[in-house]
Amino acid sequence: MTVNEFFELFLDELRANPALTSYYKFLASPASFEFRKAYVVQRLHYILEHLPNQEAAIWDCGCGYGTTAIFLALNGYKVHGTTLEFYFAQIPERLRYWAQFGDVSGFTYSYENLFDSPPPAASYDHIIIQDTLHHLEPLQEALRIFRETLRPGGNLIIVEENGGNVVQTLKLYLRRGNKRIIEIYDDTLKKNILIGNENIRNLATWRRELARQGLRIPTSGVQYIRLFPPFMFKADNVPHLLKRENNLWRRNALLKENLFFGLNFIADKSA
């Protein structure tokens, strides 16, 4: 199933399941639809491009509602997703919906805290960490678990917000100040857990943090996405805008580090 085919069926699911629409806002504003769609489609393409082997063992850490894992399962991958909070309860209904269009048995899932039940050593070829790495605390302990969980030649596939984006940084500061780590009570786990409070970082900071656990970010795997504002996205110009964005971040270091919203990268074990 292609990314675009999946997205069209995803929209049908949202129309039939209002429980998802507070998180996925594609139906909320026609004016920003193409803008939001482009962001999701680019990220799915990025993940798919870094999964060349369908036989690989994949862990989707922080899988949320399971959207990425469902897409991968429909394309023949085997993915185990772990998640917390309200996302978990929605997954069974989602799988019933998607089973109409293909085999989703490759997606398994569990409600788990990374630090309470880390996977066995060398058990996964790829670990997808999408909109999750900035939530994991203590970060160095999470990175240590990821490194130990990777098989030789494996990697992390990380999809994040760009913590260098000056607009987003200001918005987050106004919302939560410098309180970057908070403690919350998880009613299912019956315990308090630490969580990064939208603790996004720029690429240079991620490089330093990952290097402390012997994880390397190759330049060839870095991608910046989402620069132009929503009003510029129209149904007939999206490929052109995305091509312009791709050219701009590759040529202009200041622009990509300070104004691009999305940051994707892979990380592997240093030699």
PDB file of C-alpha atoms in Angstrom:
ATOM      1  CA  MET A   1       0.000   0.000   0.000  1.00  0.00           C
ATOM      2  CA  THR A   2       1.439   3.365  -0.998  1.00  0.00           C
ATOM      3  CA  VAL A   3       1.654   6.304   1.373  1.00  0.00           C
ATOM      4  CA  ASN A   4      -1.007   8.209  -0.573  1.00  0.00           C
ATOM      5  CA  GLU A   5      -3.384   5.225  -0.646  1.00  0.00           C
ATOM      6  CA  PHE A   6      -2.932   4.814   3.083  1.00  0.00           C
ATOM      7  CA  PHE A   7      -3.578   8.482   3.731  1.00  0.00           C
ATOM      8  CA  GLU A   8      -6.878   8.477   1.829  1.00  0.00           C
ATOM      9  CA  LEU A   9      -8.116   5.495   3.843  1.00  0.00           C
ATOM     10  CA  PHE A  10      -6.862   7.194   6.995  1.00  0.00           C
ATOM     11  CA  LEU A  11      -9.091  10.184   6.241  1.00  0.00           C
ATOM     12  CA  ASP A  12     -12.083   7.842   5.920  1.00  0.00           C
ATOM     13  CA  GLU A  13     -11.176   6.382   9.311  1.00  0.00           C
ATOM     14  CA  LEU A  14     -11.083   9.849  10.883  1.00  0.00           C
ATOM     15  CA  ARG A  15     -14.509  10.667   9.488  1.00  0.00           C
ATOM     16  CA  ALA A  16     -15.883   7.506  11.114  1.00  0.00           C
ATOM     17  CA  ASN A  17     -13.968   7.716  14.395  1.00  0.00           C
ATOM     18  CA  PRO A  18     -14.185  11.132  16.119  1.00  0.00           C
ATOM     19  CA  ALA A  19     -12.064   9.843  19.012  1.00  0.00           C
ATOM     20  CA  LEU A  20      -9.001  10.341  16.814  1.00  0.00           C
ATOM     21  CA  THR A  21      -9.751  13.810  15.523  1.00  0.00           C
ATOM     22  CA  SER A  22      -8.609  15.759  18.561  1.00  0.00           C
ATOM     23  CA  TYR A  23      -5.094  14.516  17.800  1.00  0.00           C
ATOM     24  CA  TYR A  24      -5.226  14.234  14.007  1.00  0.00           C
ATOM     25  CA  LYS A  25      -6.614  17.582  12.882  1.00  0.00           C
ATOM     26  CA  PHE A  26      -6.792  17.067   9.115  1.00  0.00           C
ATOM     27  CA  LEU A  27     -10.560  17.536   9.009  1.00  0.00           C
ATOM     28  CA  ALA A  28     -10.603  20.609  11.238  1.00  0.00           C
ATOM     29  CA  SER A  29      -9.489  23.256   8.759  1.00  0.00           C
ATOM     30  CA  PRO A  30      -9.588  22.923   4.959  1.00  0.00           C
ATOM     31  CA  ALA A  31      -7.182  25.868   4.722  1.00  0.00           C
ATOM     32  CA  SER A  32      -4.386  23.899   6.413  1.00  0.00           C
ATOM     33  CA  PHE A  33      -5.217  20.447   5.018  1.00  0.00           C
ATOM     34  CA  GLU A  34      -2.474  20.243   2.374  1.00  0.00           C
ATOM     35  CA  PHE A  35       0.057  21.628   4.853  1.00  0.00           C
ATOM     36  CA  ARG A  36      -0.767  18.976   7.465  1.00  0.00           C
ATOM     37  CA  LYS A  37      -0.969  16.177   4.905  1.00  0.00           C
ATOM     38  CA  ALA A  38       2.439  17.020   3.449  1.00  0.00           C
ATOM     39  CA  TYR A  39       4.073  16.799   6.868  1.00  0.00           C
ATOM     40  CA  VAL A  40       2.643  13.340   7.625  1.00  0.00           C
ATOM     41  CA  VAL A  41       3.363  11.996   4.139  1.00  0.00           C
ATOM     42  CA  GLN A  42       6.976  13.184   4.223  1.00  0.00           C
ATOM     43  CA  ARG A  43       7.570  11.526   7.572  1.00  0.00           C
ATOM     44  CA  LEU A  44       6.073   8.208   6.470  1.00  0.00           C
ATOM     45  CA  HIS A  45       8.227   8.276   3.346  1.00  0.00           C
ATOM     46  CA  TYR A  46      11.307   8.969   5.449  1.00  0.00           C
ATOM     47  CA  ILE A  47      10.648   6.000   7.729  1.00  0.00           C
ATOM     48  CA  LEU A  48       9.863   3.677   4.827  1.00  0.00           C
ATOM     49  CA  GLU A  49      13.030   4.684   2.983  1.00  0.00           C
ATOM     50  CA  HIS A  50      15.122   3.605   5.978  1.00  0.00           C
ATOM     51  CA  LEU A  51      13.524   0.162   6.265  1.00  0.00           C
ATOM     52  CA  PRO A  52      14.971  -1.694   3.271  1.00  0.00           C
ATOM     53  CA  ASN A  53      14.392  -5.199   4.665  1.00  0.00           C
ATOM     54  CA  GLN A  54      10.845  -6.398   5.369  1.00  0.00           C
ATOM     55  CA  GLU A  55      12.231  -9.265   7.437  1.00  0.00           C
ATOM     56  CA  ALA A  56      13.835  -6.891   9.943  1.00  0.00           C
ATOM     57  CA  ALA A  57      12.618  -6.811  13.542  1.00  0.00           C
ATOM     58  CA  ILE A  58      11.202  -3.356  14.302  1.00  0.00           C
ATOM     59  CA  TRP A  59      10.277  -1.706  17.585  1.00  0.00           C
ATOM     60  CA  ASP A  60       8.086   1.397  17.418  1.00  0.00           C
ATOM     61  CA  CYS A  61       8.848   3.031  20.765  1.00  0.00           C
ATOM     62  CA  GLY A  62       6.100   5.476  21.666  1.00  0.00           C
ATOM     63  CA  CYS A  63       3.835   4.270  18.860  1.00  0.00           C
ATOM     64  CA  GLY A  64       0.891   6.349  20.086  1.00  0.00           C
ATOM     65  CA  TYR A  65      -2.282   5.363  18.218  1.00  0.00           C
ATOM     66  CA  GLY A  66      -0.207   3.030  16.027  1.00  0.00           C
ATOM     67  CA  THR A  67      -0.605   4.858  12.719  1.00  0.00           C
ATOM     68  CA  THR A  68       2.944   4.307  11.462  1.00  0.00           C
ATOM     69  CA  ALA A  69       3.030   0.709  12.670  1.00  0.00           C
ATOM     70  CA  ILE A  70      -0.289  -0.038  10.936  1.00  0.00           C
ATOM     71  CA  PHE A  71       1.040   1.413   7.685  1.00  0.00           C
ATOM     72  CA  LEU A  72       4.174  -0.721   7.933  1.00  0.00           C
ATOM     73  CA  ALA A  73       2.197  -3.869   8.772  1.00  0.00           C
ATOM     74  CA  LEU A  74       0.039  -3.325   5.685  1.00  0.00           C
ATOM     75  CA  ASN A  75       3.285  -3.293   3.705  1.00  0.00           C
ATOM     76  CA  GLY A  76       4.519  -6.592   5.096  1.00  0.00           C
ATOM     77  CA  TYR A  77       6.667  -5.441   8.030  1.00  0.00           C
ATOM     78  CA  LYS A  78       6.555  -6.879  11.531  1.00  0.00           C
ATOM     79  CA  VAL A  79       6.448  -4.134  14.152  1.00  0.00           C
ATOM     80  CA  HIS A  80       5.984  -4.204  17.901  1.00  0.00           C
ATOM     81  CA  GLY A  81       4.711  -0.918  19.297  1.00  0.00           C
ATOM     82  CA  THR A  82       4.856   0.250  22.893  1.00  0.00           C
ATOM     83  CA  THR A  83       2.857   3.178  24.195  1.00  0.00           C
ATOM     84  CA  LEU A  84       1.342   4.777  27.283  1.00  0.00           C
ATOM     85  CA  GLU A  85      -1.661   6.925  28.171  1.00  0.00           C
ATOM     86  CA  PHE A  86      -4.929   7.250  26.250  1.00  0.00           C
ATOM     87  CA  TYR A  87      -3.559   6.092  22.900  1.00  0.00           C
ATOM     88  CA  PHE A  88      -3.575   2.423  23.880  1.00  0.00           C
ATOM     89  CA  ALA A  89      -7.350   2.048  24.211  1.00  0.00           C
ATOM     90  CA  GLN A  90      -7.974   3.115  20.605  1.00  0.00           C
ATOM     91  CA  ILE A  91      -5.679   0.587  18.925  1.00  0.00           C
ATOM     92  CA  PRO A  92      -8.019  -2.468  18.817  1.00  0.00           C
ATOM     93  CA  GLU A  93     -10.753  -0.524  17.012  1.00  0.00           C
ATOM     94  CA  ARG A  94      -8.187   0.864  14.617  1.00  0.00           C
ATOM     95  CA  LEU A  95      -6.940  -2.609  13.759  1.00  0.00           C
ATOM     96  CA  ARG A  96     -10.486  -3.767  13.039  1.00  0.00           C
ATOM     97  CA  TYR A  97     -10.865  -0.884  10.596  1.00  0.00           C
ATOM     98  CA  TRP A  98      -7.551  -1.464   8.826  1.00  0.00           C
ATOM     99  CA  ALA A  99      -8.023  -5.230   8.600  1.00  0.00           C
ATOM    100  CA  GLN A 100     -10.531  -4.483   5.815  1.00  0.00           C
ATOM    101  CA  PHE A 101      -7.673  -3.377   3.584  1.00  0.00           C
ATOM    102  CA  GLY A 102      -4.873  -5.815   4.316  1.00  0.00           C
ATOM    103  CA  ASP A 103      -3.046  -7.966   6.818  1.00  0.00           C
ATOM    104  CA  VAL A 104      -2.318  -6.008  10.000  1.00  0.00           C
ATOM    105  CA  SER A 105      -1.223  -9.012  12.055  1.00  0.00           C
ATOM    106  CA  GLY A 106       2.384  -7.857  11.766  1.00  0.00           C
ATOM    107  CA  PHE A 107       1.611  -5.067  14.235  1.00  0.00           C
ATOM    108  CA  THR A 108       1.657  -6.151  17.857  1.00  0.00           C
ATOM    109  CA  TYR A 109       1.520  -3.728  20.757  1.00  0.00           C
ATOM    110  CA  SER A 110       1.738  -3.416  24.512  1.00  0.00           C
ATOM    111  CA  TYR A 111       1.268  -0.838  27.245  1.00  0.00           C
ATOM    112  CA  GLU A 112       4.775  -0.488  28.620  1.00  0.00           C
ATOM    113  CA  ASN A 113       7.109   1.963  30.250  1.00  0.00           C
ATOM    114  CA  LEU A 114      10.482   1.779  28.528  1.00  0.00           C
ATOM    115  CA  PHE A 115      12.375   1.841  31.818  1.00  0.00           C
ATOM    116  CA  ASP A 116      10.302  -0.830  33.567  1.00  0.00           C
ATOM    117  CA  SER A 117      10.519  -3.481  30.854  1.00  0.00           C
ATOM    118  CA  PRO A 118      13.249  -2.837  28.286  1.00  0.00           C
ATOM    119  CA  PRO A 119      13.509  -5.370  25.448  1.00  0.00           C
ATOM    120  CA  PRO A 120      16.191  -8.052  25.536  1.00  0.00           C
ATOM    121  CA  ALA A 121      19.642  -7.102  24.282  1.00  0.00           C
ATOM    122  CA  ALA A 122      20.188  -7.258  20.505  1.00  0.00           C
ATOM    123  CA  SER A 123      16.493  -7.942  19.811  1.00  0.00           C
ATOM    124  CA  TYR A 124      15.687  -5.327  17.138  1.00  0.00           C
ATOM    125  CA  ASP A 125      17.193  -4.226  13.833  1.00  0.00           C
ATOM    126  CA  HIS A 126      15.407  -0.872  13.800  1.00  0.00           C
ATOM    127  CA  ILE A 127      13.862   1.262  16.514  1.00  0.00           C
ATOM    128  CA  ILE A 128      11.406   3.923  15.329  1.00  0.00           C
ATOM    129  CA  ILE A 129      11.195   6.860  17.738  1.00  0.00           C
ATOM    130  CA  GLN A 130       8.622   9.269  16.343  1.00  0.00           C
ATOM    131  CA  ASP A 131       7.611  12.381  18.311  1.00  0.00           C
ATOM    132  CA  THR A 132       8.843  10.509  21.373  1.00  0.00           C
ATOM    133  CA  LEU A 133      12.557  11.038  21.990  1.00  0.00           C
ATOM    134  CA  HIS A 134      11.987  14.479  23.518  1.00  0.00           C
ATOM    135  CA  HIS A 135       9.599  12.885  26.039  1.00  0.00           C
ATOM    136  CA  LEU A 136      11.972  10.222  27.372  1.00  0.00           C
ATOM    137  CA  GLU A 137      13.493  10.878  30.780  1.00  0.00           C
ATOM    138  CA  PRO A 138      16.044  10.179  32.012  1.00  0.00           C
ATOM    139  CA  LEU A 139      17.295  10.561  28.443  1.00  0.00           C
ATOM    140  CA  GLN A 140      20.685   8.897  28.856  1.00  0.00           C
ATOM    141  CA  GLU A 141      19.094   5.804  30.369  1.00  0.00           C
ATOM    142  CA  ALA A 142      16.686   5.627  27.406  1.00  0.00           C
ATOM    143  CA  LEU A 143      19.561   5.950  24.936  1.00  0.00           C
ATOM    144  CA  ARG A 144      21.501   3.234  26.750  1.00  0.00           C
ATOM    145  CA  ILE A 145      18.503   0.900  26.426  1.00  0.00           C
ATOM    146  CA  PHE A 146      18.181   1.689  22.724  1.00  0.00           C
ATOM    147  CA  ARG A 147      21.866   0.993  22.111  1.00  0.00           C
ATOM    148  CA  GLU A 148      21.718  -2.339  23.904  1.00  0.00           C
ATOM    149  CA  THR A 149      18.511  -3.319  22.127  1.00  0.00           C
ATOM    150  CA  LEU A 150      19.949  -2.781  18.641  1.00  0.00           C
ATOM    151  CA  ARG A 151      21.384  -5.702  16.745  1.00  0.00           C
ATOM    152  CA  PRO A 152      24.725  -5.296  14.928  1.00  0.00           C
ATOM    153  CA  GLY A 153      24.153  -3.055  11.913  1.00  0.00           C
ATOM    154  CA  GLY A 154      20.846  -1.794  13.306  1.00  0.00           C
ATOM    155  CA  ASN A 155      19.795   1.807  13.770  1.00  0.00           C
ATOM    156  CA  LEU A 156      17.405   4.252  15.341  1.00  0.00           C
ATOM    157  CA  ILE A 157      14.983   6.042  13.004  1.00  0.00           C
ATOM    158  CA  ILE A 158      14.139   9.305  14.715  1.00  0.00           C
ATOM    159  CA  VAL A 159      11.378  11.711  13.675  1.00  0.00           C
ATOM    160  CA  GLU A 160      11.296  14.890  15.752  1.00  0.00           C
ATOM    161  CA  GLU A 161      10.512  18.564  15.935  1.00  0.00           C
ATOM    162  CA  ASN A 162      13.531  20.771  15.336  1.00  0.00           C
ATOM    163  CA  GLY A 163      14.500  22.266  18.683  1.00  0.00           C
ATOM    164  CA  GLY A 164      16.434  24.983  16.895  1.00  0.00           C
ATOM    165  CA  ASN A 165      13.283  26.463  15.361  1.00  0.00           C
ATOM    166  CA  VAL A 166      13.070  29.926  16.926  1.00  0.00           C
ATOM    167  CA  VAL A 167       9.291  30.253  16.554  1.00  0.00           C
ATOM    168  CA  GLN A 168       8.528  26.890  18.148  1.00  0.00           C
ATOM    169  CA  THR A 169      11.086  27.486  20.898  1.00  0.00           C
ATOM    170  CA  LEU A 170       9.383  30.765  21.812  1.00  0.00           C
ATOM    171  CA  LYS A 171       5.922  29.186  21.764  1.00  0.00           C
ATOM    172  CA  LEU A 172       7.056  26.389  24.064  1.00  0.00           C
ATOM    173  CA  TYR A 173       8.780  28.796  26.429  1.00  0.00           C
ATOM    174  CA  LEU A 174       5.612  30.881  26.737  1.00  0.00           C
ATOM    175  CA  ARG A 175       3.643  27.704  27.444  1.00  0.00           C
ATOM    176  CA  ARG A 176       5.885  25.927  29.922  1.00  0.00           C
ATOM    177  CA  GLY A 177       8.827  28.208  30.682  1.00  0.00           C
ATOM    178  CA  ASN A 178      12.031  26.296  31.383  1.00  0.00           C
ATOM    179  CA  LYS A 179      10.192  23.421  33.021  1.00  0.00           C
ATOM    180  CA  ARG A 180      11.470  20.861  30.544  1.00  0.00           C
ATOM    181  CA  ILE A 181      11.009  17.751  32.695  1.00  0.00           C
ATOM    182  CA  ILE A 182       7.871  16.991  34.696  1.00  0.00           C
ATOM    183  CA  GLU A 183       6.449  14.127  36.712  1.00  0.00           C
ATOM    184  CA  ILE A 184       3.044  12.665  35.924  1.00  0.00           C
ATOM    185  CA  TYR A 185       0.960   9.875  37.416  1.00  0.00           C
ATOM    186  CA  ASP A 186       0.179   6.958  35.112  1.00  0.00           C
ATOM    187  CA  ASP A 187      -3.116   5.423  36.193  1.00  0.00           C
ATOM    188  CA  THR A 188      -2.446   2.125  34.423  1.00  0.00           C
ATOM    189  CA  LEU A 189       1.058   1.679  35.790  1.00  0.00           C
ATOM    190  CA  LYS A 190      -0.072   3.050  39.177  1.00  0.00           C
ATOM    191  CA  LYS A 191       3.079   5.091  39.590  1.00  0.00           C
ATOM    192  CA  ASN A 192       4.657   8.464  38.884  1.00  0.00           C
ATOM    193  CA  ILE A 193       6.881   8.682  35.836  1.00  0.00           C
ATOM    194  CA  LEU A 194       9.184  11.357  34.479  1.00  0.00           C
ATOM    195  CA  ILE A 195       8.418  12.832  31.093  1.00  0.00           C
ATOM    196  CA  GLY A 196      10.101  15.409  28.909  1.00  0.00           C
ATOM    197  CA  ASN A 197       7.805  18.418  28.709  1.00  0.00           C
ATOM    198  CA  GLU A 198       8.086  19.002  24.952  1.00  0.00           C
ATOM    199  CA  ASN A 199      11.845  18.996  25.568  1.00  0.00           C
ATOM    200  CA  ILE A 200      12.842  19.318  21.915  1.00  0.00           C
ATOM    201  CA  ARG A 201      16.476  19.866  20.902  1.00  0.00           C
ATOM    202  CA  ASN A 202      18.435  20.900  17.830  1.00  0.00           C
ATOM    203  CA  LEU A 203      20.581  18.512  15.814  1.00  0.00           C
ATOM    204  CA  ALA A 204      23.868  19.537  17.448  1.00  0.00           C
ATOM    205  CA  THR A 205      22.441  18.805  20.896  1.00  0.00           C
ATOM    206  CA  TRP A 206      21.080  15.439  19.790  1.00  0.00           C
ATOM    207  CA  ARG A 207      24.507  14.570  18.388  1.00  0.00           C
ATOM    208  CA  ARG A 208      26.136  15.274  21.747  1.00  0.00           C
ATOM    209  CA  GLU A 209      23.493  13.402  23.729  1.00  0.00           C
ATOM    210  CA  LEU A 210      23.585  10.311  21.530  1.00  0.00           C
ATOM    211  CA  ALA A 211      27.382  10.298  21.355  1.00  0.00           C
ATOM    212  CA  ARG A 212      27.503   9.821  25.132  1.00  0.00           C
ATOM    213  CA  GLN A 213      26.009   6.363  24.551  1.00  0.00           C
ATOM    214  CA  GLY A 214      28.147   5.534  21.536  1.00  0.00           C
ATOM    215  CA  LEU A 215      25.455   6.407  18.991  1.00  0.00           C
ATOM    216  CA  ARG A 216      26.378   8.273  15.811  1.00  0.00           C
ATOM    217  CA  ILE A 217      24.175  10.416  13.559  1.00  0.00           C
ATOM    218  CA  PRO A 218      25.434  10.115   9.955  1.00  0.00           C
ATOM    219  CA  THR A 219      25.010  13.314   7.964  1.00  0.00           C
ATOM    220  CA  SER A 220      23.620  11.350   5.020  1.00  0.00           C
ATOM    221  CA  GLY A 221      20.532  10.411   7.028  1.00  0.00           C
ATOM    222  CA  VAL A 222      19.581  13.900   8.209  1.00  0.00           C
ATOM    223  CA  GLN A 223      16.492  15.569   6.747  1.00  0.00           C
ATOM    224  CA  TYR A 224      14.813  18.884   7.588  1.00  0.00           C
ATOM    225  CA  ILE A 225      11.158  19.376   6.611  1.00  0.00           C
ATOM    226  CA  ARG A 226       8.352  21.945   6.907  1.00  0.00           C
ATOM    227  CA  LEU A 227       9.409  25.527   6.302  1.00  0.00           C
ATOM    228  CA  PHE A 228       6.647  27.285   4.367  1.00  0.00           C
ATOM    229  CA  PRO A 229       3.464  28.355   6.240  1.00  0.00           C
ATOM    230  CA  PRO A 230       0.053  26.691   5.737  1.00  0.00           C
ATOM    231  CA  PHE A 231      -1.427  29.367   3.472  1.00  0.00           C
ATOM    232  CA  MET A 232       1.169  28.602   0.775  1.00  0.00           C
ATOM    233  CA  PHE A 233       0.039  24.976   0.389  1.00  0.00           C
ATOM    234  CA  LYS A 234      -2.550  24.372  -2.318  1.00  0.00           C
ATOM    235  CA  ALA A 235      -3.738  21.143  -3.888  1.00  0.00           C
ATOM    236  CA  ASP A 236      -1.809  21.820  -7.090  1.00  0.00           C
ATOM    237  CA  ASN A 237       1.539  23.065  -5.771  1.00  0.00           C
ATOM    238  CA  VAL A 238       2.626  20.734  -2.951  1.00  0.00           C
ATOM    239  CA  PRO A 239       5.341  18.837  -4.882  1.00  0.00           C
ATOM    240  CA  HIS A 240       6.823  22.172  -5.995  1.00  0.00           C
ATOM    241  CA  LEU A 241       6.891  23.563  -2.452  1.00  0.00           C
ATOM    242  CA  LEU A 242       8.447  20.410  -1.015  1.00  0.00           C
ATOM    243  CA  LYS A 243      11.134  20.464  -3.691  1.00  0.00           C
ATOM    244  CA  ARG A 244      11.899  24.099  -2.808  1.00  0.00           C
ATOM    245  CA  GLU A 245      12.115  23.254   0.886  1.00  0.00           C
ATOM    246  CA  ASN A 246      14.428  20.339   0.162  1.00  0.00           C
ATOM    247  CA  ASN A 247      16.749  22.546  -1.855  1.00  0.00           C
ATOM    248  CA  LEU A 248      16.715  25.344   0.730  1.00  0.00           C
ATOM    249  CA  TRP A 249      17.743  23.311   3.758  1.00  0.00           C
ATOM    250  CA  ARG A 250      20.586  21.698   1.828  1.00  0.00           C
ATOM    251  CA  ARG A 251      21.970  25.090   0.797  1.00  0.00           C
ATOM    252  CA  ASN A 252      21.312  27.313   3.797  1.00  0.00           C
ATOM    253  CA  ALA A 253      22.561  26.187   7.215  1.00  0.00           C
ATOM    254  CA  LEU A 254      21.070  29.107   9.145  1.00  0.00           C
ATOM    255  CA  LEU A 255      17.661  28.593   7.594  1.00  0.00           C
ATOM    256  CA  LYS A 256      17.500  24.866   8.289  1.00  0.00           C
ATOM    257  CA  GLU A 257      18.713  25.168  11.867  1.00  0.00           C
ATOM    258  CA  ASN A 258      16.512  28.104  12.875  1.00  0.00           C
ATOM    259  CA  LEU A 259      13.327  28.036  10.791  1.00  0.00           C
ATOM    260  CA  PHE A 260      12.587  24.471   9.658  1.00  0.00           C
ATOM    261  CA  PHE A 261      10.065  22.799  11.962  1.00  0.00           C
ATOM    262  CA  GLY A 262      10.732  19.088  11.368  1.00  0.00           C
ATOM    263  CA  LEU A 263      13.961  17.165  11.889  1.00  0.00           C
ATOM    264  CA  ASN A 264      14.473  13.521  10.865  1.00  0.00           C
ATOM    265  CA  PHE A 265      17.669  11.538  11.385  1.00  0.00           C
ATOM    266  CA  ILE A 266      19.010   8.052  11.914  1.00  0.00           C
ATOM    267  CA  ALA A 267      21.557   6.928  14.490  1.00  0.00           C
ATOM    268  CA  ASP A 268      23.698   3.826  14.657  1.00  0.00           C
ATOM    269  CA  LYS A 269      26.341   2.386  16.935  1.00  0.00           C
ATOM    270  CA  SER A 270      29.760   3.967  16.643  1.00  0.00           C
ATOM    271  CA  ALA A 271      32.539   1.626  15.596  1.00  0.00           C
TER     272      ALA A 271
END
